[in-house]
Tab-separated table of C-alpha atoms and ligand atoms in Angstrom:
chain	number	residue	atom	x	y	z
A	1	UNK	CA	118.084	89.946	85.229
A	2	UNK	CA	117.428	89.709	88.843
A	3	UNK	CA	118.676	86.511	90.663
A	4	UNK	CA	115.693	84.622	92.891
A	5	UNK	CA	117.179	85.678	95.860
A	6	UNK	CA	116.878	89.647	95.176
A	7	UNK	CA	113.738	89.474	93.809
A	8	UNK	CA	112.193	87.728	96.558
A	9	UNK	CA	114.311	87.242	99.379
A	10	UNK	CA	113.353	83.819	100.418
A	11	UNK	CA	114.566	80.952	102.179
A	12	UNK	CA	113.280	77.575	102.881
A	13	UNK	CA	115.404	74.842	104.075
A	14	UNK	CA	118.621	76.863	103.622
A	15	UNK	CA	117.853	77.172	99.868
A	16	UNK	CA	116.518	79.775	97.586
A	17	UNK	CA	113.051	79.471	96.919
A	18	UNK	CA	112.394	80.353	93.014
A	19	UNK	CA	108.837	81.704	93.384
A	20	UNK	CA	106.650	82.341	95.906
A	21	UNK	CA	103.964	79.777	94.056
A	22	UNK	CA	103.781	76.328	96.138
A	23	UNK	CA	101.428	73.274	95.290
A	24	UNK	CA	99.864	72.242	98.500
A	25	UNK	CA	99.587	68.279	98.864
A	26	UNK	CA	96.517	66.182	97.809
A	27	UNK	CA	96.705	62.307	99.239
A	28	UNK	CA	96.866	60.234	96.540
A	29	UNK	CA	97.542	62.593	93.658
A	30	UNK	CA	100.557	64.572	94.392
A	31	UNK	CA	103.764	62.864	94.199
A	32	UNK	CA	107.133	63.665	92.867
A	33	UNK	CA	106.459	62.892	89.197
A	34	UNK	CA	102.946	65.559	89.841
A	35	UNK	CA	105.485	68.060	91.400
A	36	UNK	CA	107.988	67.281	88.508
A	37	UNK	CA	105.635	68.491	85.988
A	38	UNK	CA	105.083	71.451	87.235
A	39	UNK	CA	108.328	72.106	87.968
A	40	UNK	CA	109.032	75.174	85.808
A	41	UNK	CA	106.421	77.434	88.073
A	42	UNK	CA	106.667	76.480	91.277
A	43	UNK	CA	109.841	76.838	94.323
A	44	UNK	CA	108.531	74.814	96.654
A	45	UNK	CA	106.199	71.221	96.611
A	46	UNK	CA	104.379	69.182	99.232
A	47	UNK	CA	104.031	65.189	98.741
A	48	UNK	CA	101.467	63.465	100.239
A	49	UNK	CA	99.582	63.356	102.505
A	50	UNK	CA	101.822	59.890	104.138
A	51	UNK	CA	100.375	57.871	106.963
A	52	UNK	CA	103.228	57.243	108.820
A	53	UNK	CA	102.704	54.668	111.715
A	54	UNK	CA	100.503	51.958	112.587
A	55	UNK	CA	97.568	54.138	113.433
A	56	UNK	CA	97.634	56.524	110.593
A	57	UNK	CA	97.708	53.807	107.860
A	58	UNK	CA	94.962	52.217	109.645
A	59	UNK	CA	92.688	55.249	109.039
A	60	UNK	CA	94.313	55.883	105.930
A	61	UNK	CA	92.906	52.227	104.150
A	62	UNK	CA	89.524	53.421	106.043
A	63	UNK	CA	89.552	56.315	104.291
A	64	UNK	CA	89.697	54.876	100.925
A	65	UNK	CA	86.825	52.003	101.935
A	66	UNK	CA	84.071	53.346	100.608
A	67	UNK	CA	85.811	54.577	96.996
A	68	UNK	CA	85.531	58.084	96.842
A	69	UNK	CA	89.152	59.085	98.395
A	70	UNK	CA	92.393	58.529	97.086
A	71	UNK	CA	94.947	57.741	99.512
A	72	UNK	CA	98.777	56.522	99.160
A	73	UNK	CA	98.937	53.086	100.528
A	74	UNK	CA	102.550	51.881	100.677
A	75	UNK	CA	103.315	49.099	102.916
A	76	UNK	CA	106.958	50.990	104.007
A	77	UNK	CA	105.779	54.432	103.950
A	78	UNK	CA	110.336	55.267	104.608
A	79	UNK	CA	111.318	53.425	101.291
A	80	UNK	CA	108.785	55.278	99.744
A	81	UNK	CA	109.182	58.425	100.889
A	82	UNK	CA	113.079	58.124	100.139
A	83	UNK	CA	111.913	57.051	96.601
A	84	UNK	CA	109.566	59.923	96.228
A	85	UNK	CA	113.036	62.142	96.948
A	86	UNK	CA	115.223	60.463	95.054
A	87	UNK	CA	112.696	61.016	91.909
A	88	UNK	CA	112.909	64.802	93.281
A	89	UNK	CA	117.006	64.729	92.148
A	90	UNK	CA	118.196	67.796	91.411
A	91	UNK	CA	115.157	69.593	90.709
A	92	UNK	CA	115.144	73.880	91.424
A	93	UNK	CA	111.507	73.012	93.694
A	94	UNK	CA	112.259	72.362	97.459
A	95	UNK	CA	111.147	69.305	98.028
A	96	UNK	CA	108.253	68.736	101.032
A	97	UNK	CA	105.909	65.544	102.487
A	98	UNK	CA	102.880	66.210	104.457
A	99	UNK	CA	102.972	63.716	106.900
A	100	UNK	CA	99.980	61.909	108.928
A	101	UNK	CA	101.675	60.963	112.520
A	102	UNK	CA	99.687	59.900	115.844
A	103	UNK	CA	102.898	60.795	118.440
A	104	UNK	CA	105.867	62.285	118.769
A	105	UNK	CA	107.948	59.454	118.403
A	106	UNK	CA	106.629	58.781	114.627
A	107	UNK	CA	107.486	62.000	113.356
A	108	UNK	CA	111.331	61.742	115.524
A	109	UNK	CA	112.164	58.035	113.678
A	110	UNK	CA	111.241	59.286	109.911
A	111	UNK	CA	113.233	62.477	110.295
A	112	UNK	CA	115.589	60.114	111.257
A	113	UNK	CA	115.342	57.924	108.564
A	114	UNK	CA	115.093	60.334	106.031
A	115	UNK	CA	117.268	63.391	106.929
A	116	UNK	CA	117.337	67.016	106.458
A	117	UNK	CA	116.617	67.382	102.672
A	118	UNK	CA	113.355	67.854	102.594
A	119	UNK	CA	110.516	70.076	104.814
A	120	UNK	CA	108.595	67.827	107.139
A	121	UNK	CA	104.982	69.422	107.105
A	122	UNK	CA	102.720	67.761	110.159
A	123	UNK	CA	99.121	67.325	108.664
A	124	UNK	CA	96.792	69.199	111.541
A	125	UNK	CA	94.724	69.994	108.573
A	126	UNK	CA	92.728	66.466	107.620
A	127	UNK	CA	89.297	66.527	108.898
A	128	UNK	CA	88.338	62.791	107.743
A	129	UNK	CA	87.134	61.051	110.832
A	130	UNK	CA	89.007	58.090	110.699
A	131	UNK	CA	92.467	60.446	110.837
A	132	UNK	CA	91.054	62.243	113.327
A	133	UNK	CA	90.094	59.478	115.608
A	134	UNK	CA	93.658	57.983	115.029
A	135	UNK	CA	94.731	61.483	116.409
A	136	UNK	CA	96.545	63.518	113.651
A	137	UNK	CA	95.048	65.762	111.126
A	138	UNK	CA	92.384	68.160	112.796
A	139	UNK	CA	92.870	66.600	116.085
A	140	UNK	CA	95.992	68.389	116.903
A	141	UNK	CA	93.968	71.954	116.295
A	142	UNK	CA	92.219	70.740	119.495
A	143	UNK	CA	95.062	69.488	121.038
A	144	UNK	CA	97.306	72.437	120.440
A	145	UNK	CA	100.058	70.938	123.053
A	146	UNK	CA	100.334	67.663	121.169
A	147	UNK	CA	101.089	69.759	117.924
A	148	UNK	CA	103.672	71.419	119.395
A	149	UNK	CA	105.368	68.205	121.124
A	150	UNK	CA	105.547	66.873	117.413
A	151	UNK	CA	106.855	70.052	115.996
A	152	UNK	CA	109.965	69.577	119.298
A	153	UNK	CA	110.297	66.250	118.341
A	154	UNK	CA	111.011	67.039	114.822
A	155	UNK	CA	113.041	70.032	115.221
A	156	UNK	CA	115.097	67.569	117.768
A	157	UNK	CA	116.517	66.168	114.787
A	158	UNK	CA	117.620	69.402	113.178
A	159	UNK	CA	115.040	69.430	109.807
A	160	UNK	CA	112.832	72.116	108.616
A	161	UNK	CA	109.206	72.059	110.114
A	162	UNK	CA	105.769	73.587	108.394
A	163	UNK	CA	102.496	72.753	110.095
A	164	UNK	CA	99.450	72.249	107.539
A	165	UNK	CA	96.577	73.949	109.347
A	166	UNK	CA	92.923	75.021	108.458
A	167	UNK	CA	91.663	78.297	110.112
A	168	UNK	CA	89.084	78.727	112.465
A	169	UNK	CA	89.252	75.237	114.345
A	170	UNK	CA	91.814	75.611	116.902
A	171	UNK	CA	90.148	78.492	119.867
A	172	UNK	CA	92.420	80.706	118.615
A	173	UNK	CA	94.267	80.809	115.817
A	174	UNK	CA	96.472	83.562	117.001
A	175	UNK	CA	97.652	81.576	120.247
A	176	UNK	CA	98.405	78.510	118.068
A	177	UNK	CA	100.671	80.523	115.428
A	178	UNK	CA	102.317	81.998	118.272
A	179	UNK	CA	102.533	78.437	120.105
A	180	UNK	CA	103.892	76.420	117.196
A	181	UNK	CA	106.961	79.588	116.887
A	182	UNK	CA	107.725	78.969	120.377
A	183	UNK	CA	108.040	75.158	119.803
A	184	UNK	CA	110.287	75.883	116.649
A	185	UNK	CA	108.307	75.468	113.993
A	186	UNK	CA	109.255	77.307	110.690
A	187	UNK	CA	106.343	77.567	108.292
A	188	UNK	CA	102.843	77.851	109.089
A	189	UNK	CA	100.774	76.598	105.958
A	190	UNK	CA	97.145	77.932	106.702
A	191	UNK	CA	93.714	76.857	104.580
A	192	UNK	CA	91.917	80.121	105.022
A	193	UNK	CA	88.738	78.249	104.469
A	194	UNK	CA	86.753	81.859	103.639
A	195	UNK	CA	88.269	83.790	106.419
A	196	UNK	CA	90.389	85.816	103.797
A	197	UNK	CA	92.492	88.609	104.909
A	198	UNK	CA	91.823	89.192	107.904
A	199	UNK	CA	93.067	86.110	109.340
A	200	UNK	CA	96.587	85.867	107.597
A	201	UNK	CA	97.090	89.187	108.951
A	202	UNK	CA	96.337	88.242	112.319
A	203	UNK	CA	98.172	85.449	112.056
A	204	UNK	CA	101.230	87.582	110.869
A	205	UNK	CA	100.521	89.599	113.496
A	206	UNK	CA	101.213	87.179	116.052
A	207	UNK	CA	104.817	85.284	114.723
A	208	UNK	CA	107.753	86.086	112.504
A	209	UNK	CA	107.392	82.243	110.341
A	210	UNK	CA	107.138	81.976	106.975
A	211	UNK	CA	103.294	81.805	106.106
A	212	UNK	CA	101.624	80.275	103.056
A	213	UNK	CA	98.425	81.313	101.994
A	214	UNK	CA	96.132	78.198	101.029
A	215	UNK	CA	92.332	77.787	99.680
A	216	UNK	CA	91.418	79.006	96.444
A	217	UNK	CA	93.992	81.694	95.673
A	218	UNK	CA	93.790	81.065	91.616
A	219	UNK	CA	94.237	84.781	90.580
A	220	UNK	CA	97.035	87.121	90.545
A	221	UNK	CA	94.223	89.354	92.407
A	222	UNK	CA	93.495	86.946	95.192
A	223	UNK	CA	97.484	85.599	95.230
A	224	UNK	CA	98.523	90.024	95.870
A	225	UNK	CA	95.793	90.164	98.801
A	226	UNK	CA	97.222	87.474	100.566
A	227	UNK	CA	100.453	88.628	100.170
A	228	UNK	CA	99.535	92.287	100.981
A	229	UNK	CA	98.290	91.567	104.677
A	230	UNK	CA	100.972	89.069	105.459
A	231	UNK	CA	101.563	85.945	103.493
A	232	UNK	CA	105.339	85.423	102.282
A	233	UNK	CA	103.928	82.802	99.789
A	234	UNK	CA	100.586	80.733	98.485
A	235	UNK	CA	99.851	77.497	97.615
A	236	UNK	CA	97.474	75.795	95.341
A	237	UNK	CA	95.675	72.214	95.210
A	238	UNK	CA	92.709	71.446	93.520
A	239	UNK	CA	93.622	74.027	90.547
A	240	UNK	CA	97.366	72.965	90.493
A	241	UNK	CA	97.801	73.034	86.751
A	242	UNK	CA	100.169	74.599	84.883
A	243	UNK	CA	97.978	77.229	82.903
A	244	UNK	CA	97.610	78.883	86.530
A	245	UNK	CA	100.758	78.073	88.216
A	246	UNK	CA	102.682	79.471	85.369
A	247	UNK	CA	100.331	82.601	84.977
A	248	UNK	CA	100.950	83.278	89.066
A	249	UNK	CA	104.623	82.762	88.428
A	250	UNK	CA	104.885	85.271	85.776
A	251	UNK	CA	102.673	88.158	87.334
A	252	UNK	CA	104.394	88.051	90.314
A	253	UNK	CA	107.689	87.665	88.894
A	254	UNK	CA	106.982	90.901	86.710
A	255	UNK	CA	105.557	92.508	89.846
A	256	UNK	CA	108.729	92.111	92.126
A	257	UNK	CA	110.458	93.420	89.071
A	258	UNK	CA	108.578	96.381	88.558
A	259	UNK	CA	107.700	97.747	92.537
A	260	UNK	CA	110.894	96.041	94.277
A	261	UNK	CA	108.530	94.204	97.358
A	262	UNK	CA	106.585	91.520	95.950
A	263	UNK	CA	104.437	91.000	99.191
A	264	UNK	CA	104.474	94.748	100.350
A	265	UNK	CA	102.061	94.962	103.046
A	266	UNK	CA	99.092	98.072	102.567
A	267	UNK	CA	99.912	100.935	105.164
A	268	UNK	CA	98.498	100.638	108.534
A	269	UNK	CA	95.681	102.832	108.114
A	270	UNK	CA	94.626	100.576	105.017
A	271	UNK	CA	94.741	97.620	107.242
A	272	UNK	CA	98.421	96.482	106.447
A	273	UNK	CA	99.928	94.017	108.929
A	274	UNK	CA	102.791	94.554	111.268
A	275	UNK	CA	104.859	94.675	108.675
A	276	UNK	CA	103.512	97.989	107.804
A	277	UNK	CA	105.120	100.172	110.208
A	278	UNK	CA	108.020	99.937	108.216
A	279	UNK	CA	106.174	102.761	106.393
A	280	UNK	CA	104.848	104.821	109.185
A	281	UNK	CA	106.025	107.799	110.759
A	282	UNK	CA	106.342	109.233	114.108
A	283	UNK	CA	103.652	108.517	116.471
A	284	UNK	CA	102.499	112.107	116.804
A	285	UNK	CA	99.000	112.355	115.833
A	286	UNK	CA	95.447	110.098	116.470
A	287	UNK	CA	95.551	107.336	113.302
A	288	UNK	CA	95.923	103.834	114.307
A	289	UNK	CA	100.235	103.629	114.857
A	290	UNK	CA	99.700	104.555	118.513
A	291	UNK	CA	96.797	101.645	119.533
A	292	UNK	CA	99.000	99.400	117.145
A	293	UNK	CA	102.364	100.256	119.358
A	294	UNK	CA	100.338	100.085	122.528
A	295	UNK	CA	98.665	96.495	121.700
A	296	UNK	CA	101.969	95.072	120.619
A	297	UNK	CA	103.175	96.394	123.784
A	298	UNK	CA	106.250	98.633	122.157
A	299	UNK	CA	106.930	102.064	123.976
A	300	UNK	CA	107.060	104.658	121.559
A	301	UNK	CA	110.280	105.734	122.300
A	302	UNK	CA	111.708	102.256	121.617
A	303	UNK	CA	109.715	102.118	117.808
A	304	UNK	CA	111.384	105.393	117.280
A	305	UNK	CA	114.669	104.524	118.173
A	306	UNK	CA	114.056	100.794	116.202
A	307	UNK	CA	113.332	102.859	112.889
A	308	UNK	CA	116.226	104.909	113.596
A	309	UNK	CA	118.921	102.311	114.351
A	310	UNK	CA	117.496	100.350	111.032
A	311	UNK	CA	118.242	102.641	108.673
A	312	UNK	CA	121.487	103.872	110.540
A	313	UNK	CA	124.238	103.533	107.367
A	314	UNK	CA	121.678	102.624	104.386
A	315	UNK	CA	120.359	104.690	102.098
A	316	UNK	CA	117.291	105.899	103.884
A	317	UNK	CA	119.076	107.630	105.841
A	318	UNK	CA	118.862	110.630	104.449
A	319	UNK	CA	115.624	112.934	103.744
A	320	UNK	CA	116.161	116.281	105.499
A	321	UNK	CA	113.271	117.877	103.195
A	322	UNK	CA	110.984	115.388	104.228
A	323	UNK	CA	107.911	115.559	107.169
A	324	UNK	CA	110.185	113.823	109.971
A	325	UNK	CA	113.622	114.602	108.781
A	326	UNK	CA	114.581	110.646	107.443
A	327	UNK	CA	113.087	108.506	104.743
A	328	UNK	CA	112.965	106.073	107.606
A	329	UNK	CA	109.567	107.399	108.297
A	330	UNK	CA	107.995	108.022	104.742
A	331	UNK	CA	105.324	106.259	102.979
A	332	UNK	CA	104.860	104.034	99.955
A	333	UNK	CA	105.466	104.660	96.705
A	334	UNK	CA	101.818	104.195	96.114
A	335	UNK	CA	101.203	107.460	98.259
A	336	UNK	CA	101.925	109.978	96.127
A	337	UNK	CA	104.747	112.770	97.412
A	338	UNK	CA	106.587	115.252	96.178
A	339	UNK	CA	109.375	115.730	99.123
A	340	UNK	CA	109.974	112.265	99.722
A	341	UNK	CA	110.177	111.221	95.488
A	342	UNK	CA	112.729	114.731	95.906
A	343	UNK	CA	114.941	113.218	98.127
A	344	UNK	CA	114.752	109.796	96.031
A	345	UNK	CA	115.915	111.533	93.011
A	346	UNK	CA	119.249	113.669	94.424
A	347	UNK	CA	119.910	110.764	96.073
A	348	UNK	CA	120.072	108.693	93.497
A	349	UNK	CA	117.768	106.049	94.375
A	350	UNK	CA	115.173	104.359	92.211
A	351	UNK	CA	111.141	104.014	93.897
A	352	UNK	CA	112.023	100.426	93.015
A	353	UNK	CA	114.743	100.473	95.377
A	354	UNK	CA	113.263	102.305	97.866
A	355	UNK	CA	110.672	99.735	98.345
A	356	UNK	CA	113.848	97.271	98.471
A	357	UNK	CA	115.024	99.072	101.448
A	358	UNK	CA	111.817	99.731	103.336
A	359	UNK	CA	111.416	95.432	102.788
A	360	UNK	CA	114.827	95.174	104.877
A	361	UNK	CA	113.822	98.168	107.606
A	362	UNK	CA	110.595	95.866	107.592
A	363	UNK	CA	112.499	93.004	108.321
A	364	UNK	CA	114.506	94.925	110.998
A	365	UNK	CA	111.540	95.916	112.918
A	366	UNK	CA	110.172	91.923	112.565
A	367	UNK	CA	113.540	90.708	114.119
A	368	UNK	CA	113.255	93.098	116.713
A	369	UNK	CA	109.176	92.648	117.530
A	370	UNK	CA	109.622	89.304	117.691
A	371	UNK	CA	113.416	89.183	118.873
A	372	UNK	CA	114.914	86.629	121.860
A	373	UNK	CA	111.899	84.311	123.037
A	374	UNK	CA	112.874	83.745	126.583
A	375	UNK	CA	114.146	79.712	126.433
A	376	UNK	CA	111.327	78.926	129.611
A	377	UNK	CA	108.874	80.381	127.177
A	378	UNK	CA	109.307	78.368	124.319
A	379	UNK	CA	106.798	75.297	123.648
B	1	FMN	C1	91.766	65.397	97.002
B	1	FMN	C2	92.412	66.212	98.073
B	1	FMN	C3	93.289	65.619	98.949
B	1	FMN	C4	93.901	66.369	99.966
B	1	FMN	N1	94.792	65.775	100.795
B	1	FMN	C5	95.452	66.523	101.730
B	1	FMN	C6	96.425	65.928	102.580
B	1	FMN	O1	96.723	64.750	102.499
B	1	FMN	N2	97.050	66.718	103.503
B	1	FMN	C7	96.743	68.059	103.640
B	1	FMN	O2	97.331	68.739	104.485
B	1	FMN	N3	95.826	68.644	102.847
B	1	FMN	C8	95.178	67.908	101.896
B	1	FMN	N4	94.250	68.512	101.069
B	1	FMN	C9	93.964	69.947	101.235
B	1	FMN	C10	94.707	70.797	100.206
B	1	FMN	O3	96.107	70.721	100.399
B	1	FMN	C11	94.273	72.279	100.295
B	1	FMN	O4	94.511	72.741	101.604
B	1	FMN	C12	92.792	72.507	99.954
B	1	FMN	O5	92.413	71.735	98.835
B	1	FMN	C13	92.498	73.985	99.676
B	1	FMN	O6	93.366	74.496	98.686
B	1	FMN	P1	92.899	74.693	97.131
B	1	FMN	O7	91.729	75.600	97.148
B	1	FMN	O8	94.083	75.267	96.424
B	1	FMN	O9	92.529	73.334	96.621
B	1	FMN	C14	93.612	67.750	100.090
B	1	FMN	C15	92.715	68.344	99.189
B	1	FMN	C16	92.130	67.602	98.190
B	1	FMN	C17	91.180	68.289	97.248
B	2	SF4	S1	101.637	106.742	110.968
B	2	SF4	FE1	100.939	107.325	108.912
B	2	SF4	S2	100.936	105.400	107.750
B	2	SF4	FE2	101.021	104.849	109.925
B	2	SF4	S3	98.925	104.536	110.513
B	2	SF4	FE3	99.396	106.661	110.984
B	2	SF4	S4	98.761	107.819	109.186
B	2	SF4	FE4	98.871	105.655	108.569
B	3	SF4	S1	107.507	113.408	103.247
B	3	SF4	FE1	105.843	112.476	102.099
B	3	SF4	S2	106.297	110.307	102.122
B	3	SF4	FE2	107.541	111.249	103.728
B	3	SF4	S3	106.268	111.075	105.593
B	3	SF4	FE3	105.832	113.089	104.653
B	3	SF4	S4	104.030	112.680	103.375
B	3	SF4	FE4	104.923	110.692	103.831
């Protein structure tokens, strides 16, 4: 039995996240005890939404005037929050609260107050006017600089930052996941809305955080997508129940098992993300690796020497028989090949493992795409 940490290879918070299944907050509904019954499927757990200053809770009781939203209204949003993570105890979930904050300064004092247990997620996702006006929620998308000043401010105190967003409101969605990286932010929690695929791939095209997939990914079919074109996890809200948590949990669980890369990107040419030139080989003929290399601004020269110096002392390299000389530049295991499944077998390593490996080269050539932001650059 594989522990968490093989079979996914994730991290949030310095702890081992369980599964890559996440419930996404809903104000007024999902608290600890919601995340505590549902604790069996799930690694990871947003609270909230919490208004967490003067004008936030404002907009928040505006909010629920008129009846239809629920909102949580407590009068000491800190003594709450620290008894929402006190009910969290020992649980195996990592514990988040999606936060409503109008400056800086509100988001610096409850990190203060609160500490570094838990994942501070900003909320530049709420489009109810009120929140907006009292500038949080959807505001930051159009005020990308103010997102990132609250992002610095929280990283200031040393905790772990996600940023709730919803795609297609900021001007470009790229920019901002590359902006909130630079500013220190560690997850990027993205409502597709209906872009689909295409976005989380551009979006993993353009930083190195942890994304989560959000808006309507109820299916094992729709969950694999996501995580096929860039998503390390997903998360769910309105259909947070057990019957499909746990049936994400297990399919995903037996899929890691079975191929060895739970959220293997497609190839290139299929329209995999970065990611994907872990299984590409030499730039030597037209296909799309050269315009990729070129638009990501890597000489060719350097990507060869990259995929070379990752697999220097692993298994991969090895492969004489194969096209380039080096399983570092073979395909996956879903492209069916004779001389590369040759070399797996007299060397003694599974497909399953193989896919294990080409995960870490992928994470080699991340590292290095995205390696040593110059310190002026950042935020
Ligand atoms: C009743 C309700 C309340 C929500 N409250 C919040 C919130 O406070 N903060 C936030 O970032 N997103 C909030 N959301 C958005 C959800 O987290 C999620 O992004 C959205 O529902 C799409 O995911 P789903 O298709 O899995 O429901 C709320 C959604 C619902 C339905
Ligand atoms: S190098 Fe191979 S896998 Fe990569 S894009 Fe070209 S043909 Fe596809
Ligand atoms: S040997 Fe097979 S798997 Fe390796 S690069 Fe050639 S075609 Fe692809």
């Amino acid at each position: 039995m594989m522990d968490a940490f093989d079979r996914f290879g994730l991290l949030i918070n310095d702890r081992v996240v369980k599964t890559p299944v996440a419930i996404a907050s809903m104000a007024g509904i999902v608290d600890a005890a919601y995340l505590l019954e549902r604790a069996d499927s799930i690694g990871l757990g947003f609270m909230g939404g919490y208004s967490i200053d003067g004008p936030t809770m404002e907009a928040a009781k505006a909010v629920t005037a008129d009846g239809d939203r629920k909102e949580f209204l407590p009068d000491d949003p800190v003594a709450e929050l620290k008894a929402q993570m006190a009910l969290m105890g020992t649980s195996d979930v990592i514990p988040g609260i999606n936060l409503r904050g109008s400056s800086p300064e509100s988001f610096s004092s409850i990190a203060k107050a609160l500490g570094d247990s838990v994942v501070y997620e900003i909320d530049a996702h709420c489009r109810q006017p009120a929140m907006v006006a009292a500038g949080c929620g959807e505001f930051y998308l159009k005020n990308p600089d103010k997102l990132a000043a609250a992002v610095r401010a929280l990283k200031a105190g040393g905790v772990t930052v996600s940023v709730k967003i919803r795609a297609g409101v900021s001007e470009d969605d790229r920019k901002l996941a590359e902006q909130l990286w630079r500013a220190g932010a560690d997850i990027l929690h993205i409502d597709l809305m209906d872009y689909g695929t295409a976005k989380i791939r551009q979006i993993r095209n353009s930083c190195p955080l942890v994304l989560i997939a959000n808006n309507s990914i109820n299916t094992f079919e729709r969950m694999r997508d996501m995580l096929s074109h860039g998503a390390d996890m997903v998360s769910l809200a309105r259909q947070s129940n057990e019957r499909t948590l746990s049936g994400l949990d297990a399919a995903i669980t037996r899929y890691a098992d079975e191929e060895g890369w739970y959220n293997s990107p497609k190839q290139l040419c299929r329209g995999g993300d970065i990611r994907s030139l872990t299984f590409c080989c030499m730039p030597v003929k037209e296909c799309p690796l050269i315009p990729t290399l070129t638009r990501i601004g890597l000489p060719r020269e350097d990507y060869i020497q990259m995929k070379l110096d990752g697999v220097t002392e692993t298994p991969l390299d090895t492969g004489k028989q194969t096209c380039f000389g080096s399983l570092a530049w073979c395909c996956k295991t879903s492209s069916p090949c004779m001389f590369r499944d040759m070399t797996l077998k007299q060397s003694g390593i599974s497909r399953k493992e193989y896919m294990r490996l080409k995960r870490d080269l992928s994470d080699t050539i991340m590292g290095r795409i995205f390696h040593d932001v110059p310190s002026d650059k950042r935020g």
